[in-house]
Coordinates of C-alpha atoms and ligand atoms in Angstrom, one line a residue:
M24 CA 3.9 -22.6 -37.5
K25 CA 6.8 -21.4 -35.4
R26 CA 7.9 -17.8 -35.4
R27 CA 11.2 -18.8 -36.9
D28 CA 9.5 -20.7 -39.8
I29 CA 7.4 -17.7 -40.6
I30 CA 10.4 -15.4 -40.8
K31 CA 12.3 -18.0 -42.9
G32 CA 9.3 -18.3 -45.2
L33 CA 9.0 -14.6 -45.6
S34 CA 12.5 -14.1 -46.7
L35 CA 12.0 -16.6 -49.6
L36 CA 9.0 -14.8 -50.9
P37 CA 9.2 -12.1 -53.5
L38 CA 8.7 -8.8 -51.9
S39 CA 5.4 -8.1 -53.5
G40 CA 3.0 -5.9 -51.6
G41 CA 0.2 -8.3 -52.2
V42 CA 1.9 -11.4 -50.7
M43 CA 3.4 -9.5 -47.8
G44 CA 0.2 -7.7 -47.0
G45 CA -1.7 -11.0 -47.1
I46 CA 0.6 -12.8 -44.8
L47 CA 1.0 -10.0 -42.3
A48 CA -2.7 -9.4 -42.0
S49 CA -3.7 -13.0 -41.5
E50 CA -0.7 -14.7 -39.9
S51 CA 1.6 -12.0 -38.7
V52 CA 4.3 -12.8 -36.1
F53 CA 2.4 -10.6 -33.7
A54 CA -0.7 -12.8 -34.0
E55 CA 1.3 -15.9 -33.1
P56 CA -0.7 -18.0 -30.6
P57 CA 0.6 -17.9 -27.1
A58 CA 2.8 -20.8 -26.0
P59 CA 1.0 -23.5 -24.0
N60 CA 1.0 -22.8 -20.3
R61 CA 4.6 -23.2 -19.1
D62 CA 5.8 -23.3 -15.6
L63 CA 9.0 -21.5 -16.2
F64 CA 10.2 -21.7 -12.5
K65 CA 9.7 -25.4 -12.7
E66 CA 11.4 -25.8 -16.1
L67 CA 14.4 -23.9 -14.8
G68 CA 14.5 -25.6 -11.4
V69 CA 14.0 -22.3 -9.6
R70 CA 12.4 -22.8 -6.1
T71 CA 9.3 -20.7 -5.5
F72 CA 8.0 -20.2 -2.0
I73 CA 5.3 -18.7 0.2
N74 CA 6.6 -15.4 1.4
A75 CA 6.2 -15.2 5.2
R76 CA 9.1 -12.7 5.4
G77 CA 7.9 -9.4 3.8
T78 CA 9.0 -7.1 1.0
I79 CA 12.6 -8.2 0.5
T80 CA 14.3 -7.3 -2.8
A81 CA 16.4 -10.4 -2.9
M82 CA 13.3 -12.5 -2.5
S83 CA 11.6 -10.7 -5.4
G84 CA 9.9 -8.1 -3.3
S85 CA 6.1 -8.2 -3.7
L86 CA 3.5 -9.6 -6.0
M87 CA 2.0 -7.1 -8.4
H88 CA -1.8 -6.6 -8.3
D89 CA -3.8 -7.9 -11.2
Y90 CA -4.7 -4.3 -12.2
V91 CA -1.0 -3.5 -12.5
L92 CA -0.4 -6.5 -14.7
D93 CA -3.4 -5.5 -16.8
A94 CA -2.0 -2.0 -17.2
I95 CA 1.3 -3.5 -18.2
N96 CA -0.3 -5.9 -20.8
D97 CA -2.7 -3.3 -22.2
S98 CA 0.0 -0.7 -22.7
S99 CA 2.4 -3.1 -24.3
K100 CA 0.5 -3.0 -27.6
D101 CA 1.3 0.6 -28.6
F102 CA 4.2 3.0 -28.9
C103 CA 4.4 6.4 -27.4
M104 CA 7.0 9.1 -26.8
M105 CA 8.7 8.4 -23.5
E106 CA 9.1 12.0 -22.3
E107 CA 5.5 12.8 -23.0
L108 CA 4.4 9.7 -21.0
Q109 CA 6.8 10.6 -18.1
D110 CA 5.4 14.2 -18.0
K111 CA 1.8 13.2 -18.1
V112 CA 2.2 10.4 -15.5
G113 CA 4.4 12.6 -13.4
E114 CA 1.8 15.3 -13.2
K115 CA -0.9 12.9 -12.1
I116 CA 1.4 11.3 -9.5
A117 CA 2.4 14.7 -8.2
A118 CA -1.2 15.6 -7.6
M119 CA -1.7 12.3 -5.7
V120 CA 1.3 12.8 -3.4
H121 CA 1.0 16.5 -3.0
S122 CA 4.3 17.3 -4.5
E123 CA 5.1 19.9 -7.2
A124 CA 6.4 17.2 -9.6
A125 CA 7.2 13.5 -9.8
L126 CA 9.0 11.0 -12.0
V127 CA 8.7 7.2 -12.1
S128 CA 12.1 5.9 -11.4
A129 CA 13.7 2.4 -11.4
G130 CA 13.0 1.9 -7.7
A131 CA 13.8 4.1 -4.6
F132 CA 17.5 3.7 -5.1
S133 CA 17.2 5.2 -8.5
A134 CA 15.0 8.0 -7.2
L135 CA 17.8 8.9 -4.7
M136 CA 20.3 8.9 -7.4
L137 CA 18.3 10.9 -9.9
G138 CA 17.2 13.4 -7.3
M139 CA 20.8 13.9 -6.2
A140 CA 21.9 14.2 -9.8
G141 CA 19.2 16.9 -10.3
I142 CA 20.4 18.9 -7.3
L143 CA 24.0 18.7 -8.5
T144 CA 23.5 19.6 -12.2
G145 CA 20.4 21.7 -12.2
S146 CA 19.4 22.4 -15.8
D147 CA 23.0 22.7 -17.0
L148 CA 23.5 20.1 -19.7
K149 CA 27.2 20.4 -19.6
K150 CA 27.1 19.3 -15.9
V151 CA 24.7 16.5 -16.8
A152 CA 27.3 15.2 -19.2
Q153 CA 30.1 15.5 -16.6
L154 CA 28.5 13.4 -13.8
P155 CA 29.7 11.5 -11.8
Q156 CA 32.8 13.7 -12.2
L157 CA 32.4 16.6 -9.8
E158 CA 35.9 18.0 -9.2
G159 CA 36.8 20.9 -11.4
T160 CA 33.2 21.2 -12.8
G161 CA 31.9 23.8 -10.4
M162 CA 29.4 21.3 -9.0
K163 CA 29.0 20.8 -5.2
S164 CA 30.0 17.5 -3.8
E165 CA 29.0 16.9 -0.2
V166 CA 25.8 15.5 1.3
I167 CA 25.3 16.0 5.1
I168 CA 23.6 13.1 6.9
Q169 CA 23.2 11.9 10.5
R170 CA 25.5 9.1 11.5
G171 CA 22.5 7.0 12.6
H172 CA 21.1 7.3 9.1
Q173 CA 24.0 5.4 7.5
I174 CA 22.6 2.6 5.4
D175 CA 23.9 0.8 2.3
Y176 CA 21.3 2.4 0.0
N177 CA 23.1 5.7 0.5
H178 CA 25.5 4.4 -2.1
A179 CA 23.1 6.1 -4.5
F180 CA 24.8 9.4 -3.5
L181 CA 28.3 8.0 -4.0
N182 CA 27.2 6.9 -7.5
C183 CA 26.7 10.6 -8.3
G184 CA 30.3 11.3 -7.2
A185 CA 29.2 12.9 -4.0
K186 CA 30.7 12.3 -0.5
L187 CA 28.7 11.7 2.7
V188 CA 29.6 14.0 5.6
Y189 CA 28.3 12.6 8.9
V190 CA 26.9 14.7 11.7
E191 CA 25.1 14.1 15.0
T192 CA 24.0 17.4 16.4
P193 CA 22.6 20.7 15.0
E194 CA 26.0 22.3 15.9
D195 CA 27.7 19.6 13.8
V196 CA 25.5 20.6 10.9
D197 CA 26.5 24.3 11.2
K198 CA 30.1 23.3 11.3
A199 CA 29.9 20.8 8.4
V200 CA 28.3 23.2 5.9
N201 CA 30.7 24.8 3.5
E202 CA 30.9 25.9 -0.1
K203 CA 30.9 22.3 -1.3
T204 CA 27.8 21.3 0.5
A205 CA 25.1 20.2 -2.0
S206 CA 22.3 18.9 0.2
M207 CA 21.1 17.4 3.5
H208 CA 19.7 13.8 3.4
F209 CA 17.4 12.1 5.9
L210 CA 16.4 8.5 6.4
G211 CA 12.9 7.3 7.0
S212 CA 9.6 8.3 8.5
G213 CA 10.6 7.7 12.1
A214 CA 14.4 7.4 12.1
P215 CA 15.0 6.7 15.8
N216 CA 18.7 6.5 15.2
G217 CA 19.2 10.2 14.7
K218 CA 19.2 13.0 17.3
I219 CA 17.6 15.5 14.8
M220 CA 14.0 14.9 13.6
H221 CA 12.5 15.9 10.3
E222 CA 11.2 19.4 11.0
E223 CA 14.5 20.5 12.6
W224 CA 16.5 18.9 9.8
I225 CA 14.5 21.0 7.3
A226 CA 14.9 24.2 9.4
L227 CA 18.6 23.7 9.6
A228 CA 18.8 23.2 5.8
N229 CA 16.7 26.3 5.3
K230 CA 19.0 28.3 7.5
H231 CA 21.9 27.3 5.3
N232 CA 19.8 27.6 2.1
L233 CA 20.3 23.9 1.2
P234 CA 17.9 21.4 -0.4
T235 CA 16.8 18.3 1.6
S236 CA 16.0 14.8 0.6
I237 CA 14.4 11.8 2.4
D238 CA 14.3 8.1 1.8
I239 CA 10.9 6.7 2.7
A240 CA 11.3 3.5 0.5
A241 CA 10.0 1.2 3.2
N242 CA 7.8 3.5 5.2
I243 CA 4.4 2.8 3.5
P244 CA 2.0 2.0 5.3
P245 CA 0.7 4.3 6.6
V246 CA -0.6 5.7 3.3
S247 CA -0.3 9.3 4.6
N248 CA 3.5 9.0 4.4
L249 CA 3.1 9.4 0.7
W250 CA 2.4 13.1 1.1
K251 CA 3.5 13.9 4.6
F252 CA 7.1 14.6 3.7
N253 CA 6.3 16.5 0.6
E254 CA 4.0 18.7 2.6
M255 CA 6.7 19.1 5.3
G256 CA 9.0 20.6 2.7
F257 CA 11.6 18.1 1.7
S258 CA 13.0 19.0 -1.6
F259 CA 12.8 15.5 -2.9
V260 CA 11.3 12.2 -1.6
A261 CA 12.3 8.7 -2.7
L262 CA 9.7 5.9 -2.7
S263 CA 9.8 2.3 -3.5
G264 CA 7.1 1.0 -5.9
G265 CA 7.6 -2.7 -5.4
K266 CA 7.0 -2.9 -1.6
A267 CA 3.7 -2.1 0.1
I268 CA 2.2 -0.5 -3.0
R269 CA 2.8 -3.7 -5.0
G270 CA 3.6 -1.9 -8.3
P271 CA 6.4 -3.2 -10.5
Q272 CA 9.3 -4.4 -8.4
S273 CA 11.8 -2.4 -10.5
A274 CA 9.9 0.9 -10.2
G275 CA 9.7 3.7 -7.7
V276 CA 8.8 7.3 -7.5
L277 CA 10.9 10.4 -7.2
M278 CA 8.7 13.3 -6.0
G279 CA 9.5 16.9 -5.0
K280 CA 10.3 20.4 -6.2
K281 CA 9.7 21.2 -9.8
D282 CA 13.2 22.3 -10.7
I283 CA 14.8 19.2 -9.1
I284 CA 12.5 16.8 -10.8
A285 CA 13.0 18.6 -14.1
A286 CA 16.7 18.3 -13.7
A287 CA 16.4 14.7 -12.6
C288 CA 14.6 14.0 -15.9
L289 CA 17.6 15.5 -17.8
N290 CA 19.8 13.1 -16.0
S291 CA 17.7 10.1 -16.9
S292 CA 16.6 7.9 -19.7
P293 CA 15.8 8.5 -22.6
H294 CA 18.8 10.9 -22.5
S295 CA 21.8 8.8 -23.5
G296 CA 24.8 10.7 -22.1
T297 CA 23.6 10.6 -18.5
I298 CA 24.2 9.0 -15.2
G299 CA 20.6 7.7 -15.2
R300 CA 20.5 6.1 -18.6
G301 CA 21.1 2.6 -17.2
M302 CA 18.0 3.0 -14.9
K303 CA 15.5 2.9 -17.8
V304 CA 11.9 2.3 -16.9
N305 CA 9.7 1.1 -19.8
K306 CA 6.3 2.5 -20.6
E307 CA 4.6 -0.5 -19.2
E308 CA 6.2 -0.1 -15.8
I309 CA 5.6 3.6 -15.8
L310 CA 1.9 3.0 -16.3
G311 CA 2.0 0.0 -13.9
M312 CA 3.4 2.2 -11.2
Y313 CA 0.9 4.9 -11.9
V314 CA -2.1 2.6 -11.6
A315 CA -0.6 0.9 -8.5
L316 CA -0.2 4.2 -6.7
E317 CA -3.7 5.4 -7.7
R318 CA -5.3 2.2 -6.5
Y319 CA -3.2 2.0 -3.4
I320 CA -4.3 5.4 -2.3
S321 CA -8.0 4.8 -2.9
Q322 CA -8.1 1.3 -1.3
D323 CA -9.6 0.6 2.1
H324 CA -6.6 0.7 4.4
D325 CA -8.5 -0.2 7.5
K326 CA -9.8 -3.3 5.9
E327 CA -6.4 -4.3 4.7
W328 CA -5.0 -3.8 8.2
K329 CA -7.8 -6.0 9.7
D330 CA -7.0 -8.7 7.1
W331 CA -3.4 -8.7 8.2
E332 CA -4.4 -8.9 11.9
D333 CA -6.7 -11.8 11.0
R334 CA -3.8 -13.6 9.2
V335 CA -1.5 -13.2 12.2
A336 CA -4.3 -14.4 14.6
R337 CA -4.9 -17.5 12.5
I338 CA -1.3 -18.5 12.4
A339 CA -0.9 -17.6 16.1
K340 CA -3.8 -19.8 17.1
A341 CA -2.5 -22.8 15.2
A342 CA 1.0 -22.4 16.7
E343 CA -0.3 -21.9 20.3
S344 CA -2.4 -25.1 20.0
V345 CA 0.9 -26.9 20.5
S346 CA 1.9 -27.3 24.2
G347 CA 4.8 -25.1 25.3
V348 CA 4.4 -22.6 22.4
K349 CA 3.8 -18.9 22.9
T350 CA 3.2 -16.1 20.4
E351 CA 3.4 -12.3 20.4
T352 CA 1.9 -10.0 17.8
Y353 CA 3.7 -6.7 17.2
V354 CA 4.0 -4.0 14.6
P355 CA 7.5 -3.0 13.7
P356 CA 7.5 0.8 14.5
I357 CA 8.9 2.2 11.3
A358 CA 9.8 0.1 8.2
D359 CA 7.5 -2.7 7.2
H360 CA 4.9 -1.3 9.6
T361 CA 2.4 -4.2 9.5
P362 CA 1.2 -6.9 12.0
T363 CA 4.0 -9.4 12.6
L364 CA 4.1 -12.6 14.7
N365 CA 6.8 -13.9 16.9
I366 CA 6.5 -17.6 17.7
S367 CA 8.6 -19.0 20.6
W368 CA 8.6 -22.2 22.5
D369 CA 10.0 -24.0 25.6
T370 CA 12.7 -26.2 24.2
G371 CA 12.1 -28.6 27.0
K372 CA 8.8 -29.4 25.2
V373 CA 9.4 -28.5 21.6
K374 CA 12.8 -30.0 20.9
F375 CA 14.3 -28.0 18.1
S376 CA 15.7 -24.5 17.5
G377 CA 14.2 -21.6 15.6
D378 CA 16.8 -22.2 12.8
D379 CA 15.7 -25.8 12.6
L380 CA 12.1 -24.7 12.1
L381 CA 13.0 -22.2 9.5
M382 CA 14.9 -24.9 7.6
K383 CA 12.1 -27.4 7.8
L384 CA 9.6 -24.8 6.5
R385 CA 12.0 -23.9 3.7
K386 CA 12.6 -27.6 2.7
G387 CA 8.9 -28.5 2.9
N388 CA 6.3 -28.6 0.2
P389 CA 5.3 -25.9 -0.5
S390 CA 8.4 -24.1 0.6
I391 CA 7.9 -21.3 3.1
E392 CA 10.3 -18.5 3.9
A393 CA 9.9 -17.1 7.5
Y394 CA 12.7 -15.4 9.4
G395 CA 14.2 -14.6 12.8
G396 CA 15.4 -18.0 13.8
G397 CA 17.9 -18.5 16.6
K398 CA 17.5 -20.6 19.7
N399 CA 13.7 -21.0 20.2
S400 CA 11.7 -18.7 18.0
I401 CA 10.8 -17.6 14.5
T402 CA 9.1 -14.5 13.1
V403 CA 6.3 -14.6 10.5
S404 CA 5.2 -11.6 8.5
P405 CA 2.0 -12.5 6.7
W406 CA 1.2 -9.4 4.5
M407 CA 2.9 -10.6 1.4
M408 CA 1.1 -14.0 1.4
R409 CA -1.6 -14.8 -1.1
P410 CA -4.9 -15.2 0.9
E411 CA -5.1 -19.0 0.4
Q412 CA -1.5 -19.4 1.7
V413 CA -2.3 -18.3 5.2
K414 CA -3.9 -21.6 6.3
I415 CA -1.0 -23.5 4.7
V416 CA 1.5 -21.6 6.7
A417 CA -0.5 -22.0 9.9
A418 CA -0.8 -25.8 9.3
R419 CA 2.8 -26.3 8.4
I420 CA 4.1 -24.5 11.4
K421 CA 1.8 -26.4 13.7
E422 CA 2.8 -29.7 12.0
E423 CA 6.5 -29.1 12.6
L424 CA 6.0 -27.9 16.1
L425 CA 4.0 -31.0 16.9
K426 CA 6.6 -33.3 15.3
A427 CA 9.4 -31.7 17.4
S428 CA 7.3 -32.2 20.5
A429 CA 6.9 -36.0 20.1
Ligands
PLP86 C1 14.1 -1.0 -0.1 C2 14.8 0.2 0.3 C3 15.5 1.0 -0.7 C4 15.6 0.6 -2.1 O1 14.3 0.6 -2.7 P1 14.2 0.0 -4.2 O2 12.8 0.4 -4.7 O3 14.4 -1.5 -4.1 O4 15.3 0.6 -5.0 C5 16.1 2.2 -0.3 N1 16.0 2.6 1.0 C6 15.4 1.9 2.0 C7 15.4 2.4 3.4 C8 14.8 0.7 1.6 O5 14.1 0.0 2.6

């Protein structure tokens, strides 16, 4: 019986407790058998592919671990009070990442926005209701940031009504600080594009009695970055849940000082008249994020790293078996810090471009997304592949390189 039919049937029955009780107990809509296995991507004509690219949001980020999916499924059967859940999970996460407090957010972008909102409003509910309006409210409005840390994700601050003030040197910071300055923001674990490094940034902020924030969305691994910047003294830290940690793609963590996290909660769902209401995280994803983080921290990171190295080596070996092909393994120094492979060739021997190879991989079956491209090379990042996909990628790359050599 289809769900629709059951509901239609129910509406025709007299509302006697006996009949209702009988139907609901034996054949309730909740007990409806699952639909037969559907391949929804196929039905919709949506291309799926082997991810040889990394944790890219537009490419659906990462694949959740089974234990995350189990947590999502298991927790979907009961109701709870959202604030109670946020508080209890927040406490556990804070202990794991060595911060005073934490909140599961709708991704790192949302963490940046909620943390900023918390700094701007504090616990003042009138101010919470006024965001993103800052003028005439008594709220501060400027965030100081190094010019080299300019990235699109900083739009999170603009969403709060704040303005970014760019600096390059410590002297610039001293000059930029004024009565409107709300905070000082920093990008990333390594941030080679700035002249001022983390500790000095915090010291400058302390001198001016300003809170600090940092975006480490893509800076895991290493796992130690989960707590490094909390311990260093940043007022809040934004983390992506759907990258290396392989939690829900639309979850992240805001961690930091107790008062800022508490104020961020006031600016967030389930509170309706707030800037954060549209960045709701459901109970399943809050718990999925919690479990993902817990398991990520306790996993064998050396073993995972060796597995990634092994993947790179297998693909490199297949590619290099073609005459005129060279490979180079490297680890991007900061973001997506995992073993990565560059494959290049002598176009006198292998007669196509990197872009050609990328297109052939994309159009093949199964479809594969690598990157780089250009004249005579591509880049392959194997950490987001499912284990059995490594040999497929190795074989497909070799096959196309050979074909182009003929
Ligand atoms: C991915 C990323 C974000 C956004 O993270 P989400 O979890 O997708 O919101 C922010 N900042 C940086 C540097 C990132 O790499």
